[in-house]
Short mmCIF file of C-alpha atoms in Angstrom, two decimals:
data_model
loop_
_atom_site.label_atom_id
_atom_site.label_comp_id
_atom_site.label_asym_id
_atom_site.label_seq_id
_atom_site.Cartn_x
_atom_site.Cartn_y
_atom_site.Cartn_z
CA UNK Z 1 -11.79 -16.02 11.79
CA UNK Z 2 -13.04 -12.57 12.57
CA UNK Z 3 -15.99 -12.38 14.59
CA UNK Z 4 -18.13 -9.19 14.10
CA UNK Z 5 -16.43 -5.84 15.56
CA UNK Z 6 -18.60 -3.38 17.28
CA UNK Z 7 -17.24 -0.22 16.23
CA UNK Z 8 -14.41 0.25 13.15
CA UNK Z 9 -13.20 3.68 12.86
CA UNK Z 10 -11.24 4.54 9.17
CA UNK Z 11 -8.54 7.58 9.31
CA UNK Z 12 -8.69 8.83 5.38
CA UNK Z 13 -11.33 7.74 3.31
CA UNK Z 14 -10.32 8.03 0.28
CA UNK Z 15 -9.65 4.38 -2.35
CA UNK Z 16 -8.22 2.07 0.31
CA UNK Z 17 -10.21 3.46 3.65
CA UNK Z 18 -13.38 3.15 1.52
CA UNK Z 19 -12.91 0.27 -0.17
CA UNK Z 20 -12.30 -1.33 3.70
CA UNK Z 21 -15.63 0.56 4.74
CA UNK Z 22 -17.58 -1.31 1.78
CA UNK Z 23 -15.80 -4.39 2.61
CA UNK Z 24 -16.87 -4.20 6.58
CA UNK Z 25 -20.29 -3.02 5.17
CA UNK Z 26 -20.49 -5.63 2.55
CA UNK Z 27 -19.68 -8.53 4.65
CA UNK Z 28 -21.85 -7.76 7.40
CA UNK Z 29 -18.22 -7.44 9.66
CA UNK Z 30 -18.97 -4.42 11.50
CA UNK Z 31 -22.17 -2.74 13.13
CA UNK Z 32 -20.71 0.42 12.71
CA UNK Z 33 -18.22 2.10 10.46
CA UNK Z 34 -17.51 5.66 11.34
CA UNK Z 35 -15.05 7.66 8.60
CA UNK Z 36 -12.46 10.46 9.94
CA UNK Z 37 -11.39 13.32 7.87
CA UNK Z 38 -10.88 16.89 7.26
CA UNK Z 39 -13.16 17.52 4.78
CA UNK Z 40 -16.74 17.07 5.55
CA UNK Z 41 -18.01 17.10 2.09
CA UNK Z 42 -15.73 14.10 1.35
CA UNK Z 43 -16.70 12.20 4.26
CA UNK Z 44 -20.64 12.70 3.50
CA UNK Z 45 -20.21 11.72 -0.22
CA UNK Z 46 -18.05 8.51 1.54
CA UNK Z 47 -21.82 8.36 3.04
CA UNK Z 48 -23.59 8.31 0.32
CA UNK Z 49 -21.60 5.91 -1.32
CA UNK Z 50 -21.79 3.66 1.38
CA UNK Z 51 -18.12 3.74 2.42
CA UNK Z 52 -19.31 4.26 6.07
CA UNK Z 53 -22.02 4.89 8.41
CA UNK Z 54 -21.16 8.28 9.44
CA UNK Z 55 -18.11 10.91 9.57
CA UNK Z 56 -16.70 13.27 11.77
CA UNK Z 57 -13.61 15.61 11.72
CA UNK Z 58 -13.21 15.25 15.15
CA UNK Z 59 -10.66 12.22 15.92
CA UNK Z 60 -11.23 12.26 19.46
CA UNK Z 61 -14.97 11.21 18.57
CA UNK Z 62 -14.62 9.68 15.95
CA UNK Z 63 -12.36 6.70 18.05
CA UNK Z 64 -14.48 6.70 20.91
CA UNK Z 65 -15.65 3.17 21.36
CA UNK Z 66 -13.74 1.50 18.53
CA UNK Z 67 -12.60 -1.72 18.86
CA UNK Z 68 -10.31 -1.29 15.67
CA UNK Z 69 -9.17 1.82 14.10
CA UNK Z 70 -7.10 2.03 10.62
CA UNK Z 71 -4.96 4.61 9.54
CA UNK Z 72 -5.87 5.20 5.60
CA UNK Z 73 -3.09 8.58 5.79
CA UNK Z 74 -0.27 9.50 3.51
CA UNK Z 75 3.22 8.11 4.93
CA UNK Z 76 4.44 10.80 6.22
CA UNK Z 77 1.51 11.56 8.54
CA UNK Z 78 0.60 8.10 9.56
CA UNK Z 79 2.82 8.18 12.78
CA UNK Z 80 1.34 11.28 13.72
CA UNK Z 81 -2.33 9.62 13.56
CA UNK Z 82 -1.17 6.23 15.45
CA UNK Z 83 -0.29 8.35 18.30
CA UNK Z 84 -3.26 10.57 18.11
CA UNK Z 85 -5.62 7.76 17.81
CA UNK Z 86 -3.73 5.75 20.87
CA UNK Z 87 -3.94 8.88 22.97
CA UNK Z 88 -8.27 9.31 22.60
CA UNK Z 89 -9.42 5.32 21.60
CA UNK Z 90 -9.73 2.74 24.37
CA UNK Z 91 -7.47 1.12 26.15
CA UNK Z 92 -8.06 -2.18 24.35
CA UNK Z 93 -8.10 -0.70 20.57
CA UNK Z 94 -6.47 -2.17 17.50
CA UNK Z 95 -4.80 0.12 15.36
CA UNK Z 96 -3.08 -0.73 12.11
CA UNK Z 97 -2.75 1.35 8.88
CA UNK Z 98 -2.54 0.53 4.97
CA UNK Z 99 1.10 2.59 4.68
CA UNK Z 100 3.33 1.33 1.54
CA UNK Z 101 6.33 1.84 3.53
CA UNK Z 102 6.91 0.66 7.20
CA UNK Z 103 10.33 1.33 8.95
CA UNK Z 104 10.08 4.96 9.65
CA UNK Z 105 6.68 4.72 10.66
CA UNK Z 106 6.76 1.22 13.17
CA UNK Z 107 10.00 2.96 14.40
CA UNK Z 108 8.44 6.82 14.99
CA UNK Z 109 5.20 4.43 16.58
CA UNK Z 110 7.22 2.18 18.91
CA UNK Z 111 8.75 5.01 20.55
CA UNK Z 112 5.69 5.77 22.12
CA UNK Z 113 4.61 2.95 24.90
CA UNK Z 114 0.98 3.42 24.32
CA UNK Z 115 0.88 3.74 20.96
CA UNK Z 116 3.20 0.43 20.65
CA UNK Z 117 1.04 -1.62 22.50
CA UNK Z 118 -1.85 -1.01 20.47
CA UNK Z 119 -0.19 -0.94 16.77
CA UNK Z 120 0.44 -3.55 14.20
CA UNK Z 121 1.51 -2.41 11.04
CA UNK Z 122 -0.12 -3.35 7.73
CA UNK Z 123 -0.08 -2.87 3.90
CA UNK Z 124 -2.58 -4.40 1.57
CA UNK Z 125 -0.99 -4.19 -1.66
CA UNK Z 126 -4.25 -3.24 -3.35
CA UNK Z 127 -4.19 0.16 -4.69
CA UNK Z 128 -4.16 1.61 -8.11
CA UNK Z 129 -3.67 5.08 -9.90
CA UNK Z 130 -6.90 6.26 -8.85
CA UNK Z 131 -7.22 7.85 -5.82
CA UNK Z 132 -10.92 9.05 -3.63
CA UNK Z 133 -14.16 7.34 -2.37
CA UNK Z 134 -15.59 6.82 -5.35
CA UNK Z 135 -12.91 4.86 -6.65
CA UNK Z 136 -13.30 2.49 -3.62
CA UNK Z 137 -14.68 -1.00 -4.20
CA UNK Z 138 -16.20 -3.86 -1.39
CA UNK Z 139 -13.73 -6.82 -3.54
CA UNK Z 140 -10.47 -4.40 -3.73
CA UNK Z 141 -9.06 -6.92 -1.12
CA UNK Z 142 -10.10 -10.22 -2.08
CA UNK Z 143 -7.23 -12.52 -2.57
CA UNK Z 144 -4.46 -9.50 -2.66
CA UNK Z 145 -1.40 -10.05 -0.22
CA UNK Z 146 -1.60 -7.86 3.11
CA UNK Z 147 1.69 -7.44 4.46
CA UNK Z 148 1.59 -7.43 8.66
CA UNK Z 149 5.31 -6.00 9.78
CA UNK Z 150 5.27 -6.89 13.47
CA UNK Z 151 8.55 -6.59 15.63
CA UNK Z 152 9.39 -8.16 18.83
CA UNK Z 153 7.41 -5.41 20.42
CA UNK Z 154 4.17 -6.18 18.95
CA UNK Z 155 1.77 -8.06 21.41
CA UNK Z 156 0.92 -11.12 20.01
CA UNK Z 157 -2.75 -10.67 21.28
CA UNK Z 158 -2.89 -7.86 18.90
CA UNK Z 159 -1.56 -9.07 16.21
CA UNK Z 160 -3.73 -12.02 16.23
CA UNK Z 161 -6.48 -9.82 16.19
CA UNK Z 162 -4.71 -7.98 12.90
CA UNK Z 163 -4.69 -11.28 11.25
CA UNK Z 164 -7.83 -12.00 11.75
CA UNK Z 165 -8.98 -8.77 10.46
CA UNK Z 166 -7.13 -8.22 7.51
CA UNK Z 167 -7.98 -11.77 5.96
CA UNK Z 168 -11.94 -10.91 7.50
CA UNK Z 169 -11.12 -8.28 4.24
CA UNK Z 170 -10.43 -11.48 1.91
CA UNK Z 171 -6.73 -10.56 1.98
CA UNK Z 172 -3.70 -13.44 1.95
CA UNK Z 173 -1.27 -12.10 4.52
CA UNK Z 174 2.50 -11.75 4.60
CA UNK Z 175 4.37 -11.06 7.75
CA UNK Z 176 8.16 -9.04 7.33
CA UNK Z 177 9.99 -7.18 9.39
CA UNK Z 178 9.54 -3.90 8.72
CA UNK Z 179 12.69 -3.50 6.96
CA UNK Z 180 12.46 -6.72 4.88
CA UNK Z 181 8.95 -5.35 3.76
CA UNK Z 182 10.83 -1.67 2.57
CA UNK Z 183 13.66 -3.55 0.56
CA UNK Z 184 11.10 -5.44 -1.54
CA UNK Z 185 8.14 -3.00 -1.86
CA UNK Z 186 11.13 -0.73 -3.24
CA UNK Z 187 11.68 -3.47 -6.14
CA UNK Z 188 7.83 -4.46 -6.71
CA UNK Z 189 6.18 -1.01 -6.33
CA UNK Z 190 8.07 1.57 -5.91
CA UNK Z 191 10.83 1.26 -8.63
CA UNK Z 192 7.89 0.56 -11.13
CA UNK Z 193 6.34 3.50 -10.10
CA UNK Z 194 9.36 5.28 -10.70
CA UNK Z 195 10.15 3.89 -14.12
CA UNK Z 196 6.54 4.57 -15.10
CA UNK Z 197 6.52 8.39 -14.82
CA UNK Z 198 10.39 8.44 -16.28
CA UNK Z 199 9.10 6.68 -19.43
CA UNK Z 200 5.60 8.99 -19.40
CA UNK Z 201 8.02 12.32 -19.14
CA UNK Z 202 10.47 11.23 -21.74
CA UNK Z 203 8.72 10.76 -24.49
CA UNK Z 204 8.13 14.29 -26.63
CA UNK Z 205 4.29 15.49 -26.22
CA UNK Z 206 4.56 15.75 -30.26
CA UNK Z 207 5.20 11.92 -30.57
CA UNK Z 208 2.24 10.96 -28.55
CA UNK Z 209 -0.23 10.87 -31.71
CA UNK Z 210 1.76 7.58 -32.28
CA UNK Z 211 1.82 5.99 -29.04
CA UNK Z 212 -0.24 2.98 -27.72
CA UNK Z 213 -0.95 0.02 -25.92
CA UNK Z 214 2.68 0.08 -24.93
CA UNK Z 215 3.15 3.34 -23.60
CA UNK Z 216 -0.64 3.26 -22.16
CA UNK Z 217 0.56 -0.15 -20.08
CA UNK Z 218 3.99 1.21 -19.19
CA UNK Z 219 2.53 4.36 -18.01
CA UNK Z 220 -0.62 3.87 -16.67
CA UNK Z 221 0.71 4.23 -12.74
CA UNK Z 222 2.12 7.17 -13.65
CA UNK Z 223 -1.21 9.07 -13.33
CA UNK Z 224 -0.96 8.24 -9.94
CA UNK Z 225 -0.88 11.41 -7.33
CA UNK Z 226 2.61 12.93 -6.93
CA UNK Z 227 2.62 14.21 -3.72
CA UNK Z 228 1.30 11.39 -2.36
CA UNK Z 229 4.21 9.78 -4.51
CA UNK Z 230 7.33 12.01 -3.19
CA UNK Z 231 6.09 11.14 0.65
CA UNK Z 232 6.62 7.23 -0.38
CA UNK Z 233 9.79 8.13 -2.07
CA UNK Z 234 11.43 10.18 0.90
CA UNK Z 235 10.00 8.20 3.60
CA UNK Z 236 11.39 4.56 1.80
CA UNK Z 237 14.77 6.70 0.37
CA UNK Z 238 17.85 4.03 0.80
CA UNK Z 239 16.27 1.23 -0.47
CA UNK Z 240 14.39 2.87 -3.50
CA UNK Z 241 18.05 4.65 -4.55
CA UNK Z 242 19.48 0.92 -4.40
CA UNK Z 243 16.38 -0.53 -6.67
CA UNK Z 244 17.45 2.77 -8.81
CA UNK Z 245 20.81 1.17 -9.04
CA UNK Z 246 19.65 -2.39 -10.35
CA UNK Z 247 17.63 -0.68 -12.49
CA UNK Z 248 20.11 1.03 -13.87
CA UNK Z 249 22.42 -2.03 -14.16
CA UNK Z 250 19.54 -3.87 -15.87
CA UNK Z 251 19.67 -1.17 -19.10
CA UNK Z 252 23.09 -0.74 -18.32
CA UNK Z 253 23.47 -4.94 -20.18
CA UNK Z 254 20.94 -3.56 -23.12
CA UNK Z 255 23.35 -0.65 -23.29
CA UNK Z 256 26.56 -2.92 -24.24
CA UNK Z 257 24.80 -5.02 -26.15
CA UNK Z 258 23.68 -2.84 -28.47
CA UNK Z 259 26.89 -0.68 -28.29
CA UNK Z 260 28.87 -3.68 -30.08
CA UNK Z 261 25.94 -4.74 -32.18
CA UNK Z 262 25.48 -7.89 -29.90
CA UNK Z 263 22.62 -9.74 -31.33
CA UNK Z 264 22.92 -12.84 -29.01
CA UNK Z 265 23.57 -10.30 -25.93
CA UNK Z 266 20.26 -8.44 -26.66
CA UNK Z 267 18.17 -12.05 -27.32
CA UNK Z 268 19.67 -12.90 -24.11
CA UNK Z 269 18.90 -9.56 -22.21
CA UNK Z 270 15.79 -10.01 -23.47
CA UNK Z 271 14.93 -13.39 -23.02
CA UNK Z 272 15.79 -13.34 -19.11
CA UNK Z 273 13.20 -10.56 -18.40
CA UNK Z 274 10.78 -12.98 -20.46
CA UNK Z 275 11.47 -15.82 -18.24
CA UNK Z 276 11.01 -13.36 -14.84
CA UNK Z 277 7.45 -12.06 -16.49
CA UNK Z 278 6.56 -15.89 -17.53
CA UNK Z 279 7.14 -16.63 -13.56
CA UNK Z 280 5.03 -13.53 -12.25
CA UNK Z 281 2.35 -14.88 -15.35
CA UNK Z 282 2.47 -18.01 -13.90
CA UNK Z 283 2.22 -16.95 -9.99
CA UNK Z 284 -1.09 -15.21 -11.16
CA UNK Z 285 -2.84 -18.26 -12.76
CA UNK Z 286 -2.07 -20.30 -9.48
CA UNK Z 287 -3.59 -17.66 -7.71
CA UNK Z 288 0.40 -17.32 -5.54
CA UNK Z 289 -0.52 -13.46 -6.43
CA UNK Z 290 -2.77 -10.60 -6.64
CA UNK Z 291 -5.42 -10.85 -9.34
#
């Protein structure tokens, strides 16, 4: 059970890092909440929205007392901040971050001794295609899977204390390996991502006066932020070009099928990604999943 945290400083507050600020807030989890960015006008609207307590550009201050600091940064800079934020917070500080992909970035971390002895890595699968502070929500996390991706360097004090604040969010937690948590984030998230914005860009912009609810539900990630996008896709490469491949194999059986006018091949085809959606479906309404 969390107990209340002194200080909880957020690295990026945009959707997630806000939507933890609210939930802190919310919940009455933390007497302070202190936002770190590089754009003051974002971090005072974060403010007003009531996100966090204060902001300041200034890492160095803004980890100065913290008991628990989380790393709300794209992929590729979230190593970078670990480090940063080990080399100014206390001695005693928590640091975890809300990356989607984890073996780079536990590997790039661990190489430093401070920075490993304060770091336990995290993803709360909670995000959508919106992006920014006022996006963020105080529920975003309740009931949603946080992954924890500790190695056999992670203290256990600390990740005990990760646990503890993670569910404190309302999330269910999963602990993989780092590498275990890549291979299927590449299947569940970032392959759907992927076939998302394929499907979005291949349909002609003159057809689009007769698309709907299909293309709007097959799409809808796709208006997700692309830069953020190709850092997830580089940093998690090898096992998103192997989901690519399955993928491909997958349309590669509707393909035949309809090559040699194979009715029964096509029901079948058909009927076994029915069975894998009726499973997810029925995940959901035991509450197994994310709602």
């Amino acid at each position: 059970m969390l107990e209340r945290l002194g200080t909880v400083a957020i690295i990026g507050v945009g959707l997630i890092g806000g939507s933890i600020g609210q939930a802190l807030r919310s919940r009455g989890l933390a007497a302070r909440v202190v936002g770190i960015g590089r754009d003051p006008a974002r971090l005072a609207e974060a403010v007003q929205l009531g996100a966090i307590d204060t902001g300041t550009t200034e890492l160095a201050r803004g980890v100065d007392g913290a008991e628990v600091v989380v790393v709300c940064t794209p992929v590729t800079r979230i190593a970078d901040d670990v480090r940063d934020v080990a080399e100014f917070g206390p001695e005693g500080v928590l640091i975890t971050d809300a990356g989607s992909t984890k073996q780079r970035i536990v590997a790039a971390v661990e190489l430093d001794p401070r920075s490993r002895a304060c770091f336990v890595g995290g993803h709360p699968i909670a995000g959508s295609e919106r992006k920014g502070v006022a996006s963020a929500a105080p529920d975003l996390f309740d009931g949603k899977a946080c992954i924890l991706t500790p190695t056999e360097n992670t203290p256990p004090e600390r990740l005990q204390r990760a646990r503890d604040f993670w569910s404190g969010l309302g999330c269910r937690l999963i602990e993989l390996s780092p590498r275990k948590h890549d291979s299927a984030l590449a299947l569940t998230s970032h392959l759907p991502h992927a076939v998302a914005a394929a499907l979005a860009g291949s349909i002609p912009r003159e057809t689009l006066t007769m698309a709907a609810g299909a293309y709007r539900d097959g799409t809808r990630v796709a208006g997700s932020d692309g830069s953020l996008w190709a850092g997830i896709f580089r940093e998690n490469r090898a096992p998103i070009l192997e989901s690519l491949k399955t993928f491909r194999d997958s349309l590669a059986g509707l393909e035949s099928a309809l090559e040699a006018d194979d009715e029964r091949g096509i029901i079948a085809w058909w009927e076994h990604a029915k069975n894998r959606r009726a499973h997810f479906d029925s995940l959901n309404d035991s509450g197994s999943l994310n709602r």
